[in-house]
Amino acid sequence: MDGRIKLLLLSLAIAGAVASSEESEERQAKWERRGRQMFTRLTSYVPRNRPRYQLCEVDDTMGACMKDSVCRRERGLFAGYCGGDDEVCCVVDKSCDGYTRSHSTYFRNPNFPKNDTEERMCPLTVEVGRDVCAVRLSFEKFELSPFTEGVCIGDHLTILGTLEGSTTPICGNMTGWTTTFAVKKNSDVVLAMVLQGRPAHTFSIQVTQIACDEIQVFHSPTYAGIRNLDGEKYTPTTKKPSFLIKPIAGQPGEGATTPESTTTPEDATEEATTVGPPDESEEDEKEEGGEEEEGATEATVREGPTTLTPGTIPSPKPSDVLIRAQQLELEDDGVYLETIDVTPAISAFRRAFELRVSDRCWQYETGTQAAFRVIGGGYTRINEYPWQVALVYRNKFFCGGSLISDRHVLTAAHCVFGSFSRGISQLRVSIGDHDISTKNETEHIVGKVKHVHWNLHYNPHSTVHDIALMELEEPVSFRYGVSAVKLPSDLDDLYEGENATVTGWGRYSVRLKATNTVLKEYTGPLTNISKCVEAWNKFPGISARSPNHVCLDVTMGTPCHGDSGGPLVACTGVQCTQIGVVSFGFPMCTNVGLPAVFTRVSHYKSWIDMNLTPLDIV
């Protein structure tokens, strides 16, 4: 009996020990699961068979990290090893009729770096990887026949196979330009080059595939969008040159040039002088020879909003005119007294409004009207909007923009596409400026441009995808007068019915084709996008679209020529968010019931993310 009791007690002890052990193991497993869950939150799970799209760089030449066997299959060049992995740094160089699976490839003319004059088709097919969501094209060297009024009529490159569909042919000098576009996984992208041999051509395009999980969301810098309401008021200290419209002597049409043809700004012969508001005590200007030109001067400029002059859509009336500009050769010292017109009227506006250089409608009415700023509104305070920048080419102001980081500027595609046939070496960004005719009122910065990122799907014959970015050669240091604007964080907010402010150095008069040297602002209500689309539907080819655009009521004012690319911000107190980029409006800058239209920033936030994502280089 005693033996049985001892055996029973021993069995119970063993069972308890086993149960305790199992409970301990379960508790340990539970903590291990929690640890793995916590660790998973800090990292991301990467499957063993996930393809790698890492890049390498040797002496400013980009390569792809891949297996040595794959490099040989691509007929690439061995350039070293990729860290401690068993992959090599492979430089893949392709030319006409090429095919590649490499996630980094150079597409070059056959005799690169020398020019070619052979007439031929020259395509490259790129097989997109299974985890790739975007492709970036970096034009390290790109010199084809130039644009003609925004159109490629000779050599050109067309990109096929993008997620958005059809793209605009590319030509001219686009060295230093970059574009990133969305693609479908496991698809083909074709770079279709058509070469006619005259003039000689040369190109070297780096084609880079970007994995979906490598695309980074762009976040605005800390304290971005803070408006300086305590800025000082500014009174111009210099008298600005007068701007006159003078008739051409001789036969009708002699020497005429079109504002629409200014797609290569340095070759333009028609320029608008940048002028400031006339002095209140200034008498009427007179023509050469002492004769007074009727309506050639502006009335007194008054601060504050005023009802925008009503207008009508004009009918063409022949009258030959020539807009003259003061010829100046200035060093790049931050003083800009001339303007280049980049009005987005290359073809769509010309078709819709039948604008010709001899049309009376391009002269702007010379009746007595107030001299508005931004056509309505008033002066800003000095550095009130510290993200506002002026775009300058060969010492001539042509568009606005906004600083969104310490090295990136947001602007409109129509400001840059098809321009700069001599390259972007003379393209500048004036940051923190207020009066672009002087350099002493602020401590502004003049930065050089390293790259221009444009939307591949922008078309000068329509009005969608009108957005671009510029990357500065050197980052700027933020301070009181220089800081970034905040981009939208809520991408679903339409801001309809709220007030928004547009700023710029654009035309301040509905009578004269002249821009102002002092920064201006206009605040007005945003209109319902559906009503805006309906209002613009009467003009096929330049219609506003939803959700691509945001619209501003022009009853009291409107942005005008020269304000293009500038920011439209919605402010709550001192905090401002950029919701739009100045895109287009009625060419006469008068109130005909057509709202001013801006590229909606929130709709293109994913495009901004793609283009600002840095490459993964070991």
Coordinates of C-alpha atoms in Angstrom, one line a residue:
M1 CA 0.0 0.0 0.0
D2 CA 2.8 2.4 0.9
G3 CA 4.5 1.5 -2.3
R4 CA 1.4 2.4 -4.3
I5 CA 1.1 5.8 -2.5
K6 CA 4.8 6.6 -3.2
L7 CA 4.3 5.7 -6.8
L8 CA 1.2 7.9 -7.0
L9 CA 3.0 10.8 -5.5
L10 CA 5.9 10.3 -7.8
S11 CA 3.6 10.3 -10.8
L12 CA 1.9 13.5 -9.6
A13 CA 5.3 15.2 -9.2
I14 CA 6.4 14.2 -12.7
A15 CA 3.1 15.4 -14.2
G16 CA 3.5 18.7 -12.3
A17 CA 7.0 19.1 -13.6
V18 CA 6.0 18.3 -17.1
A19 CA 3.1 20.8 -16.9
S20 CA 5.3 23.5 -15.4
S21 CA 7.8 22.9 -18.2
E22 CA 5.1 23.1 -20.9
E23 CA 3.8 26.3 -19.3
S24 CA 7.3 27.7 -19.2
E25 CA 7.8 26.8 -22.8
E26 CA 4.5 28.3 -23.8
R27 CA 5.3 31.5 -21.9
Q28 CA 8.7 31.6 -23.6
A29 CA 7.2 31.1 -27.0
K30 CA 4.7 33.9 -26.3
W31 CA 7.4 36.3 -25.4
E32 CA 9.4 35.3 -28.5
R33 CA 6.3 36.0 -30.7
R34 CA 5.9 39.4 -29.1
G35 CA 9.6 40.1 -29.7
R36 CA 9.2 39.1 -33.3
Q37 CA 6.2 41.3 -33.7
M38 CA 8.0 44.3 -32.2
F39 CA 11.0 43.6 -34.4
T40 CA 8.7 43.3 -37.5
R41 CA 7.3 46.8 -36.8
L42 CA 10.9 48.2 -37.0
T43 CA 11.9 46.3 -40.1
S44 CA 10.2 44.9 -43.2
Y45 CA 10.0 41.3 -44.2
V46 CA 12.1 40.6 -47.3
P47 CA 11.5 37.2 -49.0
R48 CA 14.6 35.3 -50.0
N49 CA 13.6 35.3 -53.6
R50 CA 12.9 39.0 -53.8
P51 CA 14.8 40.6 -56.7
R52 CA 17.4 43.2 -55.8
Y53 CA 17.7 46.5 -57.7
Q54 CA 20.8 47.9 -56.0
L55 CA 23.1 50.3 -57.9
C56 CA 26.8 51.0 -57.8
E57 CA 28.9 53.9 -59.0
V58 CA 32.5 53.9 -60.3
D59 CA 34.1 57.2 -61.4
D60 CA 30.7 58.9 -62.0
T61 CA 29.5 55.9 -64.0
M62 CA 26.4 54.1 -62.8
G63 CA 26.3 50.3 -62.8
A64 CA 23.9 47.6 -61.6
C65 CA 24.6 45.1 -58.9
M66 CA 24.0 41.6 -60.4
K67 CA 25.3 38.1 -60.7
D68 CA 28.4 37.8 -62.8
S69 CA 26.5 35.4 -65.2
V70 CA 23.7 37.9 -65.6
C71 CA 26.3 40.6 -66.4
R72 CA 27.9 38.5 -69.1
R73 CA 24.4 37.8 -70.5
E74 CA 23.8 41.5 -70.7
R75 CA 27.2 41.9 -72.3
G76 CA 28.1 44.4 -69.6
L77 CA 31.4 45.6 -68.3
F78 CA 32.8 44.4 -65.0
A79 CA 33.5 47.5 -62.8
G80 CA 34.1 45.9 -59.3
Y81 CA 32.2 44.1 -56.6
C82 CA 29.1 45.2 -54.7
G83 CA 30.2 45.2 -51.1
G84 CA 30.4 41.8 -49.4
D85 CA 27.8 40.1 -51.7
D86 CA 28.7 37.7 -54.5
E87 CA 27.3 40.3 -57.0
V88 CA 29.5 42.4 -59.3
C89 CA 29.1 46.0 -60.4
C90 CA 28.1 45.7 -64.0
V91 CA 27.9 48.7 -66.5
V92 CA 25.5 47.9 -69.3
D93 CA 25.8 50.0 -72.4
K94 CA 23.2 49.6 -75.2
S95 CA 22.5 51.3 -78.5
C96 CA 20.1 51.0 -81.4
D97 CA 17.9 47.9 -81.5
G98 CA 19.0 46.9 -78.0
Y99 CA 17.2 44.9 -75.4
T100 CA 18.0 44.7 -71.7
R101 CA 16.7 43.3 -68.4
S102 CA 19.2 45.2 -66.4
H103 CA 17.9 47.6 -63.8
S104 CA 20.5 50.2 -64.9
T105 CA 21.4 50.7 -68.5
Y106 CA 23.0 53.4 -70.6
F107 CA 21.2 54.1 -74.0
R108 CA 23.7 55.8 -76.3
N109 CA 24.1 56.7 -80.0
P110 CA 26.4 54.1 -81.8
N111 CA 29.5 56.4 -81.9
F112 CA 29.1 58.0 -78.5
P113 CA 30.8 60.2 -77.3
K114 CA 31.1 61.3 -80.9
N115 CA 28.2 62.6 -82.9
D116 CA 26.3 60.5 -85.5
T117 CA 24.8 61.6 -88.8
E118 CA 23.1 58.3 -89.9
E119 CA 19.4 58.4 -90.7
R120 CA 17.8 55.5 -88.9
M121 CA 15.3 54.2 -86.3
C122 CA 17.0 53.6 -83.0
P123 CA 14.9 51.8 -80.3
L124 CA 15.8 50.3 -77.0
T125 CA 13.5 47.8 -75.2
V126 CA 13.7 47.6 -71.4
E127 CA 12.1 44.7 -69.7
V128 CA 10.6 45.9 -66.4
G129 CA 11.2 43.8 -63.3
R130 CA 8.4 42.1 -61.4
D131 CA 8.7 44.4 -58.3
V132 CA 9.4 47.6 -60.3
C133 CA 6.9 50.5 -60.2
A134 CA 8.9 53.4 -61.8
V135 CA 11.6 54.1 -64.4
R136 CA 13.9 57.1 -64.4
L137 CA 15.5 58.6 -67.4
S138 CA 18.5 60.8 -66.8
F139 CA 19.7 62.7 -69.9
E140 CA 23.5 62.9 -69.3
K141 CA 23.9 64.1 -72.8
F142 CA 21.1 64.8 -75.2
E143 CA 21.4 67.0 -78.3
L144 CA 19.0 66.5 -81.1
S145 CA 17.4 68.9 -83.7
P146 CA 15.7 71.7 -81.8
F147 CA 12.0 72.2 -80.9
T148 CA 10.0 74.3 -83.3
E149 CA 7.2 76.1 -81.5
G150 CA 7.1 73.3 -78.9
V151 CA 7.0 70.6 -81.6
C152 CA 9.7 68.1 -82.7
I153 CA 9.6 68.1 -86.5
G154 CA 13.1 66.4 -86.9
D155 CA 14.9 64.0 -84.6
H156 CA 12.9 63.0 -81.6
L157 CA 12.5 60.4 -78.8
T158 CA 9.2 58.9 -77.8
I159 CA 8.7 56.8 -74.7
L160 CA 6.2 53.9 -75.1
G161 CA 4.8 51.6 -72.3
T162 CA 4.2 54.1 -69.5
L163 CA 1.4 53.5 -67.0
E164 CA -0.2 56.9 -67.9
G165 CA -0.3 56.2 -71.7
S166 CA 0.9 58.4 -74.5
T167 CA 3.8 60.8 -74.1
T168 CA 5.1 63.9 -75.9
P169 CA 8.1 63.5 -78.3
I170 CA 11.3 64.9 -77.0
C171 CA 14.1 66.7 -78.9
G172 CA 16.4 69.7 -78.6
N173 CA 19.1 70.2 -76.0
M174 CA 17.9 68.4 -72.9
T175 CA 21.3 67.6 -71.3
G176 CA 20.8 67.6 -67.5
W177 CA 17.1 66.9 -67.7
T178 CA 15.5 64.0 -65.8
T179 CA 12.0 62.4 -65.7
T180 CA 10.6 59.5 -63.6
F181 CA 7.3 57.8 -64.6
A182 CA 5.2 55.0 -63.4
V183 CA 5.3 51.6 -65.2
K184 CA 3.4 48.3 -65.0
K185 CA 5.3 45.4 -63.5
N186 CA 6.6 42.7 -65.9
S187 CA 6.0 45.0 -68.9
D188 CA 8.2 46.5 -71.6
V189 CA 9.2 50.1 -71.9
V190 CA 10.5 51.2 -75.3
L191 CA 12.7 54.2 -76.0
A192 CA 11.9 54.9 -79.6
M193 CA 14.4 57.2 -81.2
V194 CA 13.8 58.6 -84.7
L195 CA 17.0 60.0 -86.2
Q196 CA 17.2 61.9 -89.5
G197 CA 20.9 62.7 -89.4
R198 CA 20.7 66.4 -89.9
P199 CA 22.0 68.0 -87.8
A200 CA 24.3 65.6 -86.1
H201 CA 23.0 64.0 -83.0
T202 CA 24.4 62.6 -79.8
F203 CA 22.8 61.2 -76.7
S204 CA 23.5 59.2 -73.5
I205 CA 20.5 58.4 -71.3
Q206 CA 20.7 56.5 -68.1
V207 CA 17.7 54.2 -67.7
T208 CA 17.1 53.1 -64.1
Q209 CA 14.4 50.9 -62.7
I210 CA 13.1 51.8 -59.2
A211 CA 11.5 49.1 -57.1
C212 CA 8.1 49.8 -55.6
D213 CA 9.3 49.6 -52.0
E214 CA 12.2 51.9 -52.7
I215 CA 9.9 54.9 -53.6
Q216 CA 10.0 57.3 -50.7
V217 CA 7.2 59.6 -49.6
F218 CA 8.4 63.2 -49.7
H219 CA 7.8 65.0 -46.4
S220 CA 8.0 68.8 -46.1
P221 CA 10.8 70.1 -43.9
T222 CA 10.2 71.0 -40.3
Y223 CA 8.6 74.5 -39.9
A224 CA 7.8 74.5 -43.7
G225 CA 5.1 77.0 -44.8
I226 CA 5.6 79.6 -42.1
R227 CA 4.6 83.0 -43.5
N228 CA 6.4 86.1 -42.2
L229 CA 3.5 88.4 -41.4
D230 CA 6.0 90.7 -39.6
G231 CA 7.9 91.5 -42.8
E232 CA 8.6 95.1 -43.5
K233 CA 6.7 97.1 -46.1
Y234 CA 8.7 97.9 -49.2
T235 CA 8.9 101.2 -51.1
P236 CA 10.8 101.0 -54.5
T237 CA 13.8 103.3 -54.5
T238 CA 14.5 103.3 -58.2
K239 CA 12.4 104.5 -61.1
K240 CA 11.6 101.7 -63.5
P241 CA 11.9 102.0 -67.3
S242 CA 8.8 102.8 -69.2
F243 CA 7.2 100.3 -71.5
L244 CA 5.8 101.3 -74.8
I245 CA 4.2 99.5 -77.7
K246 CA 5.4 101.1 -81.0
P247 CA 4.2 100.4 -84.5
I248 CA 6.5 98.9 -87.1
A249 CA 7.4 101.0 -90.0
G250 CA 7.0 99.5 -93.4
Q251 CA 4.6 97.0 -94.8
P252 CA 2.2 95.1 -92.6
G253 CA 3.7 92.1 -90.8
E254 CA 7.3 93.2 -91.4
G255 CA 9.5 92.0 -88.6
A256 CA 6.7 90.6 -86.6
T257 CA 7.4 87.9 -84.0
T258 CA 5.0 85.7 -82.1
P259 CA 4.8 85.4 -78.3
E260 CA 3.7 81.8 -78.8
S261 CA 7.0 80.9 -80.5
T262 CA 9.1 81.6 -77.4
T263 CA 9.8 78.0 -76.6
T264 CA 13.5 78.7 -76.9
P265 CA 13.8 81.8 -74.8
E266 CA 17.3 82.8 -75.8
D267 CA 16.3 82.9 -79.5
A268 CA 13.2 85.1 -78.9
T269 CA 13.2 88.5 -80.4
E270 CA 10.0 89.6 -78.6
E271 CA 10.6 90.4 -75.0
A272 CA 8.6 92.2 -72.4
T273 CA 10.5 94.7 -70.2
T274 CA 10.2 94.2 -66.5
V275 CA 8.9 97.3 -65.1
G276 CA 7.7 98.6 -61.7
P277 CA 4.5 100.5 -60.9
P278 CA 4.7 104.1 -62.2
D279 CA 5.4 106.8 -59.8
E280 CA 2.2 108.7 -58.7
S281 CA 3.8 112.0 -59.7
E282 CA 5.0 110.7 -63.0
E283 CA 3.5 112.5 -66.0
D284 CA 2.5 110.8 -69.2
E285 CA 5.4 109.2 -71.1
K286 CA 6.0 110.3 -74.7
E287 CA 7.2 108.6 -77.8
E288 CA 10.6 109.3 -79.4
G289 CA 10.3 112.6 -81.2
G290 CA 8.4 114.2 -78.4
E291 CA 4.9 113.1 -79.5
E292 CA 2.7 111.7 -76.8
E293 CA 1.5 108.2 -77.4
E294 CA -2.1 107.8 -76.5
G295 CA -2.7 105.5 -73.5
A296 CA 1.0 104.6 -73.2
T297 CA 1.2 105.1 -69.5
E298 CA -0.5 103.5 -66.5
A299 CA -2.8 105.3 -64.1
T300 CA -1.9 105.7 -60.4
V301 CA -1.3 102.4 -58.7
R302 CA -3.5 102.0 -55.6
E303 CA -3.0 99.4 -52.9
G304 CA -5.8 96.9 -52.1
P305 CA -8.2 94.9 -54.2
T306 CA -10.3 96.3 -57.0
T307 CA -12.8 94.7 -59.3
L308 CA -11.1 93.1 -62.2
T309 CA -11.9 94.8 -65.5
P310 CA -14.6 92.8 -67.4
G311 CA -13.7 91.8 -70.8
T312 CA -14.9 89.9 -73.9
I313 CA -13.3 87.2 -76.0
P314 CA -11.9 89.3 -78.8
S315 CA -12.1 88.8 -82.5
P316 CA -8.9 89.2 -84.5
K317 CA -8.3 92.8 -85.8
P318 CA -5.1 93.3 -87.9
S319 CA -2.7 95.9 -86.5
D320 CA 1.1 95.3 -86.7
V321 CA 3.0 95.9 -83.5
L322 CA 6.4 95.2 -82.1
I323 CA 7.2 95.0 -78.4
R324 CA 10.6 96.4 -77.8
A325 CA 12.8 95.7 -74.8
Q326 CA 15.9 97.4 -73.5
Q327 CA 18.9 95.5 -74.5
L328 CA 21.2 94.8 -71.5
E329 CA 24.1 92.5 -70.9
L330 CA 24.4 92.0 -67.2
E331 CA 26.5 89.8 -65.0
D332 CA 24.7 87.3 -62.9
D333 CA 24.4 89.6 -59.9
G334 CA 20.8 89.2 -59.0
V335 CA 19.5 92.2 -60.9
Y336 CA 17.0 91.3 -63.7
L337 CA 15.5 94.1 -65.8
E338 CA 14.3 92.0 -68.8
T339 CA 11.6 89.4 -69.2
I340 CA 11.1 86.3 -71.4
D341 CA 7.5 85.5 -72.3
V342 CA 6.6 81.8 -71.8
T343 CA 2.9 82.2 -72.0
P344 CA 1.5 78.6 -72.6
A345 CA -0.2 79.7 -75.8
I346 CA 2.0 77.6 -78.1
S347 CA -0.8 75.9 -79.9
A348 CA -3.8 75.2 -77.7
F349 CA -4.4 78.8 -76.9
R350 CA -3.7 79.9 -80.5
R351 CA -6.3 77.5 -81.8
A352 CA -8.9 78.4 -79.1
F353 CA -8.5 82.2 -79.2
E354 CA -7.1 82.6 -82.8
L355 CA -4.2 84.8 -81.5
R356 CA -1.8 86.2 -84.1
V357 CA 1.0 88.7 -83.7
S358 CA -1.0 91.2 -85.7
D359 CA -4.2 90.7 -83.7
R360 CA -5.4 93.6 -81.9
C361 CA -6.2 91.3 -78.9
W362 CA -2.5 90.8 -78.3
Q363 CA -1.9 94.5 -78.0
Y364 CA -4.0 94.7 -74.9
E365 CA -6.6 97.5 -74.7
T366 CA -5.3 101.0 -74.2
G367 CA -8.3 102.6 -72.6
T368 CA -8.0 104.2 -69.1
Q369 CA -7.8 101.5 -66.5
A370 CA -6.1 101.1 -63.2
A371 CA -2.6 99.6 -63.1
F372 CA -3.2 96.4 -61.1
R373 CA -0.6 94.1 -59.5
V374 CA -0.9 90.4 -60.4
I375 CA -4.0 92.1 -62.0
G376 CA -5.6 92.9 -58.6
G377 CA -4.2 92.5 -55.0
G378 CA -1.2 94.4 -53.8
Y379 CA 2.4 94.3 -52.7
T380 CA 3.6 91.6 -50.3
R381 CA 5.8 92.5 -47.4
I382 CA 9.5 91.8 -47.7
N383 CA 10.1 88.0 -47.4
E384 CA 6.4 87.5 -46.4
Y385 CA 6.4 84.4 -48.5
P386 CA 10.0 83.1 -48.1
W387 CA 9.5 80.1 -50.4
Q388 CA 8.8 82.3 -53.5
V389 CA 11.5 82.1 -56.1
A390 CA 12.1 83.8 -59.5
L391 CA 13.3 81.7 -62.5
V392 CA 15.9 83.5 -64.6
Y393 CA 17.6 82.5 -67.9
R394 CA 20.5 84.4 -69.3
N395 CA 19.8 87.2 -66.8
K396 CA 16.1 87.5 -67.8
F397 CA 13.2 86.7 -65.6
F398 CA 10.6 84.4 -67.1
C399 CA 8.6 82.5 -64.4
G400 CA 7.9 81.9 -60.7
G401 CA 8.3 78.9 -58.5
S402 CA 8.4 77.7 -54.9
L403 CA 11.1 76.2 -52.7
I404 CA 9.8 72.8 -51.3
S405 CA 13.1 71.6 -49.8
D406 CA 16.6 72.9 -49.3
R407 CA 17.4 71.9 -52.9
H408 CA 14.2 71.5 -54.9
V409 CA 11.9 74.0 -56.6
L410 CA 8.4 73.3 -57.8
T411 CA 7.2 75.1 -61.0
A412 CA 5.1 74.6 -64.1
A413 CA 6.2 72.4 -67.0
H414 CA 5.2 75.0 -69.6
C415 CA 7.9 77.3 -68.1
V416 CA 10.7 74.9 -69.0
F417 CA 9.6 72.3 -71.6
G418 CA 11.0 73.0 -75.1
S419 CA 13.2 75.8 -73.7
F420 CA 16.9 76.4 -73.2
S421 CA 18.3 75.2 -76.6
R422 CA 21.8 76.3 -75.3
G423 CA 21.4 74.1 -72.2
I424 CA 20.6 74.8 -68.6
S425 CA 24.1 76.1 -67.6
Q426 CA 22.7 79.7 -67.6
L427 CA 19.5 78.8 -65.8
R428 CA 19.2 80.4 -62.3
V429 CA 16.9 80.5 -59.4
S430 CA 16.7 83.7 -57.3
I431 CA 15.6 82.7 -53.8
G432 CA 14.5 85.1 -51.1
D433 CA 14.2 88.0 -53.5
H434 CA 11.6 90.8 -53.4
D435 CA 12.5 93.5 -55.9
I436 CA 14.2 91.7 -58.8
S437 CA 15.5 95.0 -60.2
T438 CA 17.8 95.5 -57.2
K439 CA 19.9 93.3 -54.9
N440 CA 20.1 95.3 -51.7
E441 CA 16.6 95.0 -50.3
T442 CA 17.0 91.4 -49.2
E443 CA 19.9 88.9 -48.7
H444 CA 18.7 86.7 -51.5
I445 CA 20.5 83.7 -53.1
V446 CA 21.1 83.0 -56.8
G447 CA 21.4 79.3 -57.2
K448 CA 22.4 77.2 -60.3
V449 CA 20.3 74.4 -61.5
K450 CA 21.7 70.8 -61.6
H451 CA 18.7 69.0 -63.0
V452 CA 15.3 69.8 -64.4
H453 CA 12.6 67.1 -63.7
W454 CA 9.6 67.5 -66.0
N455 CA 6.4 65.5 -66.2
L456 CA 6.9 63.1 -69.2
H457 CA 3.2 63.3 -69.9
Y458 CA 3.0 67.1 -70.2
N459 CA 2.0 68.2 -73.7
P460 CA 2.3 71.8 -74.8
H461 CA -0.8 71.3 -77.0
S462 CA -3.0 70.7 -73.9
T463 CA -3.0 71.8 -70.3
V464 CA -2.7 68.7 -68.1
H465 CA 0.4 67.5 -66.2
D466 CA 1.7 71.1 -66.1
I467 CA 4.2 70.5 -63.4
A468 CA 8.0 70.3 -63.1
L469 CA 10.8 70.3 -60.5
M470 CA 14.3 71.8 -60.4
E471 CA 17.2 70.5 -58.4
L472 CA 19.8 73.1 -57.3
E473 CA 23.5 72.4 -57.5
E474 CA 23.9 73.3 -53.9
P475 CA 21.4 73.1 -51.0
V476 CA 20.4 76.4 -49.4
S477 CA 20.4 77.2 -45.7
F478 CA 17.0 78.1 -44.3
R479 CA 16.7 81.4 -42.5
Y480 CA 14.1 84.2 -42.0
G481 CA 13.8 85.1 -45.7
V482 CA 14.5 81.6 -47.2
S483 CA 12.4 78.6 -46.3
A484 CA 10.3 75.9 -47.9
V485 CA 6.5 75.8 -48.4
K486 CA 4.5 73.0 -47.0
L487 CA 3.0 70.5 -49.4
P488 CA -0.5 69.0 -48.7
S489 CA -0.6 66.1 -46.3
D490 CA -4.3 65.4 -46.7
L491 CA -4.5 64.4 -50.4
D492 CA -8.3 64.3 -50.4
D493 CA -8.9 67.9 -49.3
L494 CA -10.2 70.0 -52.2
Y495 CA -10.1 73.3 -50.3
E496 CA -13.2 74.4 -52.3
G497 CA -14.8 77.6 -51.0
E498 CA -11.7 78.6 -49.0
N499 CA -9.5 81.6 -49.8
A500 CA -6.2 81.1 -51.4
T501 CA -3.3 83.4 -52.3
V502 CA -1.2 83.6 -55.5
T503 CA 2.1 85.4 -55.6
G504 CA 4.4 86.5 -58.4
W505 CA 6.2 89.1 -60.4
G506 CA 3.9 88.8 -63.4
R507 CA 2.1 91.4 -65.5
Y508 CA 0.4 94.0 -63.3
S509 CA -1.6 95.7 -66.1
V510 CA -4.3 94.6 -68.4
R511 CA -3.1 97.2 -70.9
L512 CA 0.6 96.6 -71.3
K513 CA 2.5 93.5 -71.7
A514 CA 4.9 94.3 -68.9
T515 CA 5.9 92.6 -65.6
N516 CA 6.5 94.1 -62.2
T517 CA 9.9 94.0 -60.4
V518 CA 8.2 93.9 -57.0
L519 CA 6.5 90.7 -55.6
K520 CA 2.7 90.9 -55.5
E521 CA -0.1 88.9 -54.1
Y522 CA -3.8 88.3 -54.7
T523 CA -6.2 86.5 -52.4
G524 CA -9.5 85.2 -53.7
P525 CA -12.0 82.3 -53.2
L526 CA -11.5 78.9 -54.8
T527 CA -14.2 77.8 -57.1
N528 CA -16.0 74.5 -57.4
I529 CA -14.0 72.3 -59.8
S530 CA -17.1 71.0 -61.6
K531 CA -18.2 74.6 -62.4
C532 CA -14.7 75.5 -63.5
V533 CA -14.5 72.5 -65.8
E534 CA -17.9 73.5 -67.3
A535 CA -16.8 77.1 -67.8
W536 CA -13.7 76.0 -69.8
N537 CA -15.4 73.3 -71.8
K538 CA -16.1 75.9 -74.6
F539 CA -12.4 75.8 -75.4
P540 CA -11.4 72.3 -76.5
G541 CA -7.8 71.5 -75.9
I542 CA -7.3 73.8 -72.9
S543 CA -10.1 72.5 -70.7
A544 CA -9.7 72.4 -66.9
R545 CA -9.9 68.8 -65.6
S546 CA -10.8 67.1 -62.3
P547 CA -8.9 66.1 -60.3
N548 CA -5.8 67.5 -62.1
H549 CA -6.7 71.2 -61.5
V550 CA -7.8 73.7 -58.8
C551 CA -9.5 76.9 -59.8
L552 CA -9.5 80.5 -58.4
D553 CA -12.2 83.1 -58.8
V554 CA -11.0 86.1 -60.9
T555 CA -13.7 88.6 -60.0
M556 CA -11.2 90.8 -58.1
G557 CA -7.9 89.7 -59.6
T558 CA -6.0 87.0 -61.5
P559 CA -2.5 85.8 -62.1
C560 CA -1.1 86.9 -65.5
H561 CA 1.8 86.4 -67.8
G562 CA 5.0 86.0 -65.8
D563 CA 3.2 84.5 -62.7
S564 CA 3.4 81.0 -64.4
G565 CA 4.9 78.3 -62.2
G566 CA 4.3 80.3 -59.0
P567 CA 2.6 79.0 -55.9
L568 CA -1.1 79.1 -54.9
V569 CA -1.2 78.7 -51.1
A570 CA -4.0 78.2 -48.6
C571 CA -3.1 79.8 -45.2
T572 CA -4.4 79.5 -41.7
G573 CA -2.8 82.2 -39.7
V574 CA 0.9 82.0 -40.4
Q575 CA 0.8 78.4 -41.7
C576 CA 0.5 78.0 -45.5
T577 CA 0.1 75.0 -47.7
Q578 CA 0.8 75.0 -51.4
I579 CA -2.2 73.6 -53.2
G580 CA -1.6 74.8 -56.7
V581 CA 0.9 75.8 -59.4
V582 CA 0.0 78.7 -61.7
S583 CA -0.9 77.0 -65.0
F584 CA -3.2 79.0 -67.3
G585 CA -6.1 81.4 -67.6
F586 CA -7.8 83.7 -70.1
P587 CA -4.9 85.2 -72.1
M588 CA -6.1 88.7 -71.8
C589 CA -6.1 88.5 -68.0
T590 CA -9.6 90.0 -67.8
N591 CA -12.8 88.7 -66.3
V592 CA -14.8 86.8 -68.9
G593 CA -16.2 84.2 -66.5
L594 CA -13.2 81.8 -66.8
P595 CA -11.5 81.0 -63.5
A596 CA -7.7 81.0 -63.3
V597 CA -6.5 77.4 -63.4
F598 CA -3.7 75.8 -61.3
T599 CA -2.1 72.4 -61.3
R600 CA -3.4 70.6 -58.2
V601 CA -0.4 69.7 -56.1
S602 CA -2.1 66.9 -54.1
H603 CA -3.0 65.1 -57.4
Y604 CA 0.7 65.0 -58.4
K605 CA 2.1 64.2 -54.9
S606 CA 2.9 60.6 -56.0
W607 CA 4.7 62.0 -59.0
I608 CA 6.7 64.3 -56.7
D609 CA 7.5 61.3 -54.5
M610 CA 8.8 59.3 -57.5
N611 CA 11.0 62.1 -58.9
L612 CA 12.5 63.0 -55.5
T613 CA 13.3 59.4 -54.5
P614 CA 17.1 59.0 -54.3
L615 CA 18.7 56.0 -56.0
D616 CA 19.9 53.1 -53.9
I617 CA 23.7 53.2 -54.6
V618 CA 26.2 51.1 -52.7

